[in-house]
């Protein structure tokens, strides 16, 4: 079963907004056992919406559209679908109640323009958008050579009851869904309404995923080490190596028919169990997605606390940790010591150290990391100081020179890193190196 | 003149990586006077690459492809283009010299697989990719009813000299470009090679943009205020309102033919000059893109310094400022005071204040912002404390309750904000509110 994604909006097309919806939707579809064959961005233009929708329907069983459902004139998706499917708009009572509820909660008056949000084509099944005012529309399309919308069947402008719905399903071949483009509305609709309905209608494959984070061994060495285990995996399981900064993510994916979920889960559990005797020493976490998640998991697992002292990363380390809920369980706080005076007064770096060795030096990073660990009373501390650029480099310390420090109960480690002259990349890579070294240190100590 | 963008890569299709290239490329094309009619993501699949390329060529003058040019087996764009255009691969000497230069600089040995990076189809013009090993390929396509690649003309495996190139150009109708998908390589190629060549070949329109950031007046009031000015704008200038968090961006876009640039620039300058007497009091910056950029501009313009004390934003404020080069000119540093002990020891918040009013309170945010201003010796300081969620809420202080504080030479202001239960959104909106209030305070004081 295949899906295409059609994201509509001038703001996406001209690059004013990066299209994050496509990646998010792809992830959700693939996790549900639905293949994605393409994602498209087009503008708010009726000809393009019609022609691309037909193009996508030729190549896939489901077309998932986002955007163009607002109340202003430039949003034309609903009107275009209505014309394409030879239908007419009517005011849906359930959609209207939802729009009223949302306006009441915000204390706004419902204007005639906003009331139009509750109008939907008669030929669609209206799916209530609980977190926004634009209803989601589900079109059952019969694809017998040419495109025919299923509007001769007895919808009568109301949502069909379940018995009718099931009868219709047996005749269906393709589905078009149009939903709001606001990211959190799209996510709510996909998770709560669309994915469950697609699974029911198409009897999608069952997918069971398992991620294992591996650290301390290179991808090729790991591959050699676990080759016999990999060859012994059942045919239903695929193994993917996803190298990330400072670690390798191993993803096991089991795929089977809709009634095989218990079997697939048992196969994955067995495979993971068999991997531990071979490579368990390198497995640092299960079902985690990123290095900051692994840091949080590691600190909480060992019950230890952390503090940060940042110069060149400028708050990025602290920000990555606190973006995740529950950071207060292990994160004490941090200092962003951008100027030398702040390194002295807030972290206790000695004036003579800065004078003799400069802000970007092993001596300074050691005093920074010890200073913040002691002052914030944490078990572990990390520090960064470097020249992120593009200015500030010298022949001895060119742009991209970075010192990082890790302090723990066993002492202090400092490490020199060398990057290029791209500021954002230097900040990102420095963060990754810090997390990687911190996790190694904590796992080694505890 | 119209372009389509075709981003190739399984990692994009399955949502493992968000496709930022499309937005970046659209922005660059539109700034160069080239319209974008669609952007597509497809997997590393030969049938899809061929069929979508032909589909895009039907609808546009230029197709810009990224991705699938690596040395591993899953990257098949080059081979697919070669077959589609009935050409053959050869080792391009200039491309090989570039690959060797890059391997030498990194100290790696050039393996046979990596040497293949220098192979390109005979029918293309090789464009050197100075920042990566995958050469860029430019295909001149004559579109006379059906697709014919221009491979009968005398390329002879070498890049044509300029005179031949000009002769070819006069016969050209369409262009296909295939380039690396690594974002910084794509940006370098687009800026330095592809956009200049497209401008030369197609005599694209001239576009002159001017952004004005407006603050302290709502979009509809602004629209009423400047209506007479807007109506008097020359026909070549379009005005767009781009509301952003805490401000409105006014974008003036002048468009004309390729020889009208001086005229367009004069028209824009005249329009901006005429706007100041009407709305100058609300214009806080020119040619800036975001609130953090406006903060940097404002602090530098007035020669004042800043410090941050963050609880619920957890380093995001500091990180946004230090992501921009030159932050050290005005940013002293900051504290991420996540735990109460750190609020006391690092910021000097009184134990009694925390006991009596709690960490999320007006009293605490006032002591935080005064504490950090004094301790880091800054002219201005900002502070945040709140419950970002999803846990930690109480009936009196539900999740989404945030206090922010702004301290300056004239005293301290505190403000209560109320958001919902989405952590990332609360952090982002709190940052926007802080920047907005800070800019108002600095502009008012100075």
PDB file of N, CA and C in Angstrom, chain B residues 266-332:
ATOM      1  N   UNK B 266      15.983  52.840  -7.048  1.00  0.00           N
ATOM      2  CA  UNK B 266      15.585  54.227  -6.768  1.00  0.00           C
ATOM      3  C   UNK B 266      14.122  54.277  -6.309  1.00  0.00           C
ATOM      4  N   UNK B 267      13.275  53.479  -6.944  1.00  0.00           N
ATOM      5  CA  UNK B 267      11.859  53.471  -6.557  1.00  0.00           C
ATOM      6  C   UNK B 267      11.666  52.969  -5.129  1.00  0.00           C
ATOM      7  N   UNK B 268      12.426  51.906  -4.773  1.00  0.00           N
ATOM      8  CA  UNK B 268      12.328  51.366  -3.412  1.00  0.00           C
ATOM      9  C   UNK B 268      12.822  52.408  -2.398  1.00  0.00           C
ATOM     10  N   UNK B 269      13.954  53.048  -2.697  1.00  0.00           N
ATOM     11  CA  UNK B 269      14.515  54.042  -1.781  1.00  0.00           C
ATOM     12  C   UNK B 269      13.524  55.186  -1.558  1.00  0.00           C
ATOM     13  N   UNK B 270      12.903  55.621  -2.637  1.00  0.00           N
ATOM     14  CA  UNK B 270      11.915  56.700  -2.564  1.00  0.00           C
ATOM     15  C   UNK B 270      10.717  56.270  -1.704  1.00  0.00           C
ATOM     16  N   UNK B 271      10.236  55.041  -1.904  1.00  0.00           N
ATOM     17  CA  UNK B 271       9.080  54.543  -1.149  1.00  0.00           C
ATOM     18  C   UNK B 271       9.396  54.488   0.343  1.00  0.00           C
ATOM     19  N   UNK B 272      10.598  53.990   0.679  1.00  0.00           N
ATOM     20  CA  UNK B 272      10.991  53.892   2.089  1.00  0.00           C
ATOM     21  C   UNK B 272      11.090  55.292   2.698  1.00  0.00           C
ATOM     22  N   UNK B 273      11.692  56.218   1.938  1.00  0.00           N
ATOM     23  CA  UNK B 273      11.839  57.597   2.432  1.00  0.00           C
ATOM     24  C   UNK B 273      10.472  58.205   2.746  1.00  0.00           C
ATOM     25  N   UNK B 274       9.503  57.947   1.884  1.00  0.00           N
ATOM     26  CA  UNK B 274       8.169  58.513   2.078  1.00  0.00           C
ATOM     27  C   UNK B 274       7.394  57.861   3.224  1.00  0.00           C
ATOM     28  N   UNK B 275       7.788  56.630   3.583  1.00  0.00           N
ATOM     29  CA  UNK B 275       7.063  55.933   4.654  1.00  0.00           C
ATOM     30  C   UNK B 275       7.432  56.476   6.038  1.00  0.00           C
ATOM     31  N   UNK B 276       8.697  56.925   6.203  1.00  0.00           N
ATOM     32  CA  UNK B 276       9.153  57.336   7.532  1.00  0.00           C
ATOM     33  C   UNK B 276       8.322  58.462   8.159  1.00  0.00           C
ATOM     34  N   UNK B 277       7.979  59.524   7.419  1.00  0.00           N
ATOM     35  CA  UNK B 277       7.162  60.561   8.063  1.00  0.00           C
ATOM     36  C   UNK B 277       5.810  60.036   8.554  1.00  0.00           C
ATOM     37  N   UNK B 278       5.301  58.972   7.942  1.00  0.00           N
ATOM     38  CA  UNK B 278       3.983  58.450   8.305  1.00  0.00           C
ATOM     39  C   UNK B 278       4.071  57.441   9.445  1.00  0.00           C
ATOM     40  N   UNK B 279       5.038  56.507   9.359  1.00  0.00           N
ATOM     41  CA  UNK B 279       5.059  55.388  10.305  1.00  0.00           C
ATOM     42  C   UNK B 279       6.431  55.166  10.917  1.00  0.00           C
ATOM     43  N   UNK B 280       7.328  56.150  10.774  1.00  0.00           N
ATOM     44  CA  UNK B 280       8.710  55.981  11.233  1.00  0.00           C
ATOM     45  C   UNK B 280       8.819  55.617  12.703  1.00  0.00           C
ATOM     46  N   UNK B 281       7.862  56.114  13.520  1.00  0.00           N
ATOM     47  CA  UNK B 281       7.955  55.840  14.954  1.00  0.00           C
ATOM     48  C   UNK B 281       7.814  54.349  15.279  1.00  0.00           C
ATOM     49  N   UNK B 282       7.208  53.584  14.348  1.00  0.00           N
ATOM     50  CA  UNK B 282       7.028  52.142  14.590  1.00  0.00           C
ATOM     51  C   UNK B 282       8.095  51.277  13.908  1.00  0.00           C
ATOM     52  N   UNK B 283       8.901  51.902  13.042  1.00  0.00           N
ATOM     53  CA  UNK B 283       9.909  51.114  12.308  1.00  0.00           C
ATOM     54  C   UNK B 283      11.131  50.913  13.204  1.00  0.00           C
ATOM     55  N   UNK B 284      11.396  49.658  13.568  1.00  0.00           N
ATOM     56  CA  UNK B 284      12.482  49.391  14.516  1.00  0.00           C
ATOM     57  C   UNK B 284      13.733  48.843  13.844  1.00  0.00           C
ATOM     58  N   UNK B 285      13.650  48.478  12.574  1.00  0.00           N
ATOM     59  CA  UNK B 285      14.842  47.968  11.911  1.00  0.00           C
ATOM     60  C   UNK B 285      14.586  47.760  10.430  1.00  0.00           C
ATOM     61  N   UNK B 286      15.667  47.782   9.660  1.00  0.00           N
ATOM     62  CA  UNK B 286      15.566  47.540   8.226  1.00  0.00           C
ATOM     63  C   UNK B 286      16.393  46.315   7.860  1.00  0.00           C
ATOM     64  N   UNK B 287      15.883  45.530   6.908  1.00  0.00           N
ATOM     65  CA  UNK B 287      16.621  44.389   6.365  1.00  0.00           C
ATOM     66  C   UNK B 287      17.077  43.396   7.425  1.00  0.00           C
ATOM     67  N   UNK B 288      16.209  43.152   8.403  1.00  0.00           N
ATOM     68  CA  UNK B 288      16.471  42.124   9.401  1.00  0.00           C
ATOM     69  C   UNK B 288      15.406  41.055   9.243  1.00  0.00           C
ATOM     70  N   UNK B 289      15.742  39.833   9.626  1.00  0.00           N
ATOM     71  CA  UNK B 289      14.829  38.719   9.358  1.00  0.00           C
ATOM     72  C   UNK B 289      14.079  38.225  10.582  1.00  0.00           C
ATOM     73  N   UNK B 290      14.684  38.353  11.772  1.00  0.00           N
ATOM     74  CA  UNK B 290      14.083  37.701  12.940  1.00  0.00           C
ATOM     75  C   UNK B 290      14.205  38.587  14.166  1.00  0.00           C
ATOM     76  N   UNK B 291      13.480  38.240  15.217  1.00  0.00           N
ATOM     77  CA  UNK B 291      13.572  38.991  16.475  1.00  0.00           C
ATOM     78  C   UNK B 291      14.982  38.958  17.079  1.00  0.00           C
ATOM     79  N   UNK B 292      15.651  37.793  17.155  1.00  0.00           N
ATOM     80  CA  UNK B 292      17.020  37.835  17.689  1.00  0.00           C
ATOM     81  C   UNK B 292      17.944  38.754  16.877  1.00  0.00           C
ATOM     82  N   UNK B 293      17.784  38.782  15.552  1.00  0.00           N
ATOM     83  CA  UNK B 293      18.597  39.714  14.741  1.00  0.00           C
ATOM     84  C   UNK B 293      18.293  41.154  15.126  1.00  0.00           C
ATOM     85  N   UNK B 294      17.003  41.421  15.391  1.00  0.00           N
ATOM     86  CA  UNK B 294      16.617  42.776  15.778  1.00  0.00           C
ATOM     87  C   UNK B 294      17.198  43.133  17.147  1.00  0.00           C
ATOM     88  N   UNK B 295      17.250  42.158  18.064  1.00  0.00           N
ATOM     89  CA  UNK B 295      17.863  42.395  19.372  1.00  0.00           C
ATOM     90  C   UNK B 295      19.332  42.767  19.181  1.00  0.00           C
ATOM     91  N   UNK B 296      20.056  41.955  18.393  1.00  0.00           N
ATOM     92  CA  UNK B 296      21.482  42.215  18.165  1.00  0.00           C
ATOM     93  C   UNK B 296      21.676  43.617  17.577  1.00  0.00           C
ATOM     94  N   UNK B 297      20.857  43.946  16.581  1.00  0.00           N
ATOM     95  CA  UNK B 297      20.943  45.254  15.922  1.00  0.00           C
ATOM     96  C   UNK B 297      20.696  46.384  16.913  1.00  0.00           C
ATOM     97  N   UNK B 298      19.647  46.204  17.732  1.00  0.00           N
ATOM     98  CA  UNK B 298      19.263  47.261  18.681  1.00  0.00           C
ATOM     99  C   UNK B 298      20.337  47.470  19.745  1.00  0.00           C
ATOM    100  N   UNK B 299      20.865  46.367  20.312  1.00  0.00           N
ATOM    101  CA  UNK B 299      21.878  46.500  21.361  1.00  0.00           C
ATOM    102  C   UNK B 299      23.140  47.165  20.793  1.00  0.00           C
ATOM    103  N   UNK B 300      23.555  46.733  19.594  1.00  0.00           N
ATOM    104  CA  UNK B 300      24.773  47.301  18.996  1.00  0.00           C
ATOM    105  C   UNK B 300      24.572  48.764  18.626  1.00  0.00           C
ATOM    106  N   UNK B 301      23.384  49.087  18.104  1.00  0.00           N
ATOM    107  CA  UNK B 301      23.124  50.463  17.679  1.00  0.00           C
ATOM    108  C   UNK B 301      23.240  51.436  18.852  1.00  0.00           C
ATOM    109  N   UNK B 302      22.733  50.996  20.027  1.00  0.00           N
ATOM    110  CA  UNK B 302      22.773  51.863  21.193  1.00  0.00           C
ATOM    111  C   UNK B 302      24.020  51.636  22.038  1.00  0.00           C
ATOM    112  N   UNK B 303      24.868  50.682  21.649  1.00  0.00           N
ATOM    113  CA  UNK B 303      26.106  50.429  22.398  1.00  0.00           C
ATOM    114  C   UNK B 303      25.868  49.966  23.825  1.00  0.00           C
ATOM    115  N   UNK B 304      24.847  49.143  24.027  1.00  0.00           N
ATOM    116  CA  UNK B 304      24.551  48.646  25.374  1.00  0.00           C
ATOM    117  C   UNK B 304      24.742  47.131  25.435  1.00  0.00           C
ATOM    118  N   UNK B 305      24.945  46.616  26.660  1.00  0.00           N
ATOM    119  CA  UNK B 305      25.224  45.183  26.831  1.00  0.00           C
ATOM    120  C   UNK B 305      24.045  44.469  27.492  1.00  0.00           C
ATOM    121  N   UNK B 306      24.070  43.133  27.396  1.00  0.00           N
ATOM    122  CA  UNK B 306      22.932  42.321  27.822  1.00  0.00           C
ATOM    123  C   UNK B 306      23.402  41.087  28.581  1.00  0.00           C
ATOM    124  N   UNK B 307      22.602  40.672  29.581  1.00  0.00           N
ATOM    125  CA  UNK B 307      22.819  39.395  30.273  1.00  0.00           C
ATOM    126  C   UNK B 307      21.474  38.683  30.391  1.00  0.00           C
ATOM    127  N   UNK B 308      21.500  37.363  30.497  1.00  0.00           N
ATOM    128  CA  UNK B 308      20.262  36.578  30.557  1.00  0.00           C
ATOM    129  C   UNK B 308      20.254  35.681  31.796  1.00  0.00           C
ATOM    130  N   UNK B 309      19.069  35.489  32.372  1.00  0.00           N
ATOM    131  CA  UNK B 309      18.883  34.529  33.473  1.00  0.00           C
ATOM    132  C   UNK B 309      17.670  33.692  33.110  1.00  0.00           C
ATOM    133  N   UNK B 310      17.892  32.413  32.833  1.00  0.00           N
ATOM    134  CA  UNK B 310      16.818  31.602  32.273  1.00  0.00           C
ATOM    135  C   UNK B 310      16.478  30.417  33.160  1.00  0.00           C
ATOM    136  N   UNK B 311      15.187  30.285  33.449  1.00  0.00           N
ATOM    137  CA  UNK B 311      14.762  29.025  34.042  1.00  0.00           C
ATOM    138  C   UNK B 311      13.991  28.243  32.976  1.00  0.00           C
ATOM    139  N   UNK B 312      12.753  28.627  32.668  1.00  0.00           N
ATOM    140  CA  UNK B 312      11.963  27.763  31.783  1.00  0.00           C
ATOM    141  C   UNK B 312      12.463  27.762  30.338  1.00  0.00           C
ATOM    142  N   UNK B 313      13.144  28.810  29.902  1.00  0.00           N
ATOM    143  CA  UNK B 313      13.671  28.784  28.535  1.00  0.00           C
ATOM    144  C   UNK B 313      15.006  28.026  28.460  1.00  0.00           C
ATOM    145  N   UNK B 314      15.610  27.750  29.591  1.00  0.00           N
ATOM    146  CA  UNK B 314      16.708  26.787  29.701  1.00  0.00           C
ATOM    147  C   UNK B 314      17.908  26.978  28.786  1.00  0.00           C
ATOM    148  N   UNK B 315      18.231  28.215  28.433  1.00  0.00           N
ATOM    149  CA  UNK B 315      19.387  28.449  27.569  1.00  0.00           C
ATOM    150  C   UNK B 315      19.010  28.837  26.156  1.00  0.00           C
ATOM    151  N   UNK B 316      17.710  28.787  25.843  1.00  0.00           N
ATOM    152  CA  UNK B 316      17.289  29.101  24.472  1.00  0.00           C
ATOM    153  C   UNK B 316      17.541  30.571  24.128  1.00  0.00           C
ATOM    154  N   UNK B 317      17.360  31.478  25.097  1.00  0.00           N
ATOM    155  CA  UNK B 317      17.606  32.902  24.825  1.00  0.00           C
ATOM    156  C   UNK B 317      19.078  33.112  24.467  1.00  0.00           C
ATOM    157  N   UNK B 318      19.973  32.606  25.324  1.00  0.00           N
ATOM    158  CA  UNK B 318      21.409  32.775  25.081  1.00  0.00           C
ATOM    159  C   UNK B 318      21.802  32.119  23.766  1.00  0.00           C
ATOM    160  N   UNK B 319      21.256  30.943  23.521  1.00  0.00           N
ATOM    161  CA  UNK B 319      21.606  30.189  22.328  1.00  0.00           C
ATOM    162  C   UNK B 319      21.187  30.915  21.048  1.00  0.00           C
ATOM    163  N   UNK B 320      20.016  31.563  21.080  1.00  0.00           N
ATOM    164  CA  UNK B 320      19.565  32.306  19.890  1.00  0.00           C
ATOM    165  C   UNK B 320      20.499  33.476  19.586  1.00  0.00           C
ATOM    166  N   UNK B 321      20.977  34.154  20.640  1.00  0.00           N
ATOM    167  CA  UNK B 321      21.883  35.293  20.403  1.00  0.00           C
ATOM    168  C   UNK B 321      23.245  34.816  19.916  1.00  0.00           C
ATOM    169  N   UNK B 322      23.774  33.765  20.551  1.00  0.00           N
ATOM    170  CA  UNK B 322      25.141  33.347  20.222  1.00  0.00           C
ATOM    171  C   UNK B 322      25.208  32.537  18.934  1.00  0.00           C
ATOM    172  N   UNK B 323      24.054  32.160  18.394  1.00  0.00           N
ATOM    173  CA  UNK B 323      24.064  31.513  17.073  1.00  0.00           C
ATOM    174  C   UNK B 323      24.488  32.508  15.988  1.00  0.00           C
ATOM    175  N   UNK B 324      24.378  33.817  16.306  1.00  0.00           N
ATOM    176  CA  UNK B 324      24.753  34.850  15.324  1.00  0.00           C
ATOM    177  C   UNK B 324      26.163  35.355  15.619  1.00  0.00           C
ATOM    178  N   UNK B 325      26.963  35.486  14.569  1.00  0.00           N
ATOM    179  CA  UNK B 325      28.318  36.014  14.731  1.00  0.00           C
ATOM    180  C   UNK B 325      28.255  37.423  15.310  1.00  0.00           C
ATOM    181  N   UNK B 326      29.251  37.768  16.114  1.00  0.00           N
ATOM    182  CA  UNK B 326      29.319  39.125  16.653  1.00  0.00           C
ATOM    183  C   UNK B 326      28.576  39.311  17.958  1.00  0.00           C
ATOM    184  N   UNK B 327      28.068  38.212  18.557  1.00  0.00           N
ATOM    185  CA  UNK B 327      27.313  38.328  19.804  1.00  0.00           C
ATOM    186  C   UNK B 327      28.175  38.893  20.927  1.00  0.00           C
ATOM    187  N   UNK B 328      29.487  38.631  20.852  1.00  0.00           N
ATOM    188  CA  UNK B 328      30.345  39.109  21.948  1.00  0.00           C
ATOM    189  C   UNK B 328      30.398  40.633  22.036  1.00  0.00           C
ATOM    190  N   UNK B 329      29.962  41.327  20.968  1.00  0.00           N
ATOM    191  CA  UNK B 329      29.956  42.794  21.029  1.00  0.00           C
ATOM    192  C   UNK B 329      28.980  43.343  22.073  1.00  0.00           C
ATOM    193  N   UNK B 330      27.900  42.582  22.366  1.00  0.00           N
ATOM    194  CA  UNK B 330      26.898  43.118  23.310  1.00  0.00           C
ATOM    195  C   UNK B 330      26.457  42.101  24.356  1.00  0.00           C
ATOM    196  N   UNK B 331      26.736  40.803  24.125  1.00  0.00           N
ATOM    197  CA  UNK B 331      26.238  39.781  25.047  1.00  0.00           C
ATOM    198  C   UNK B 331      27.310  39.425  26.060  1.00  0.00           C
ATOM    199  N   UNK B 332      27.026  39.714  27.355  1.00  0.00           N
ATOM    200  CA  UNK B 332      28.010  39.431  28.398  1.00  0.00           C
ATOM    201  C   UNK B 332      28.003  37.949  28.768  1.00  0.00           C
TER     202      UNK B 332
END
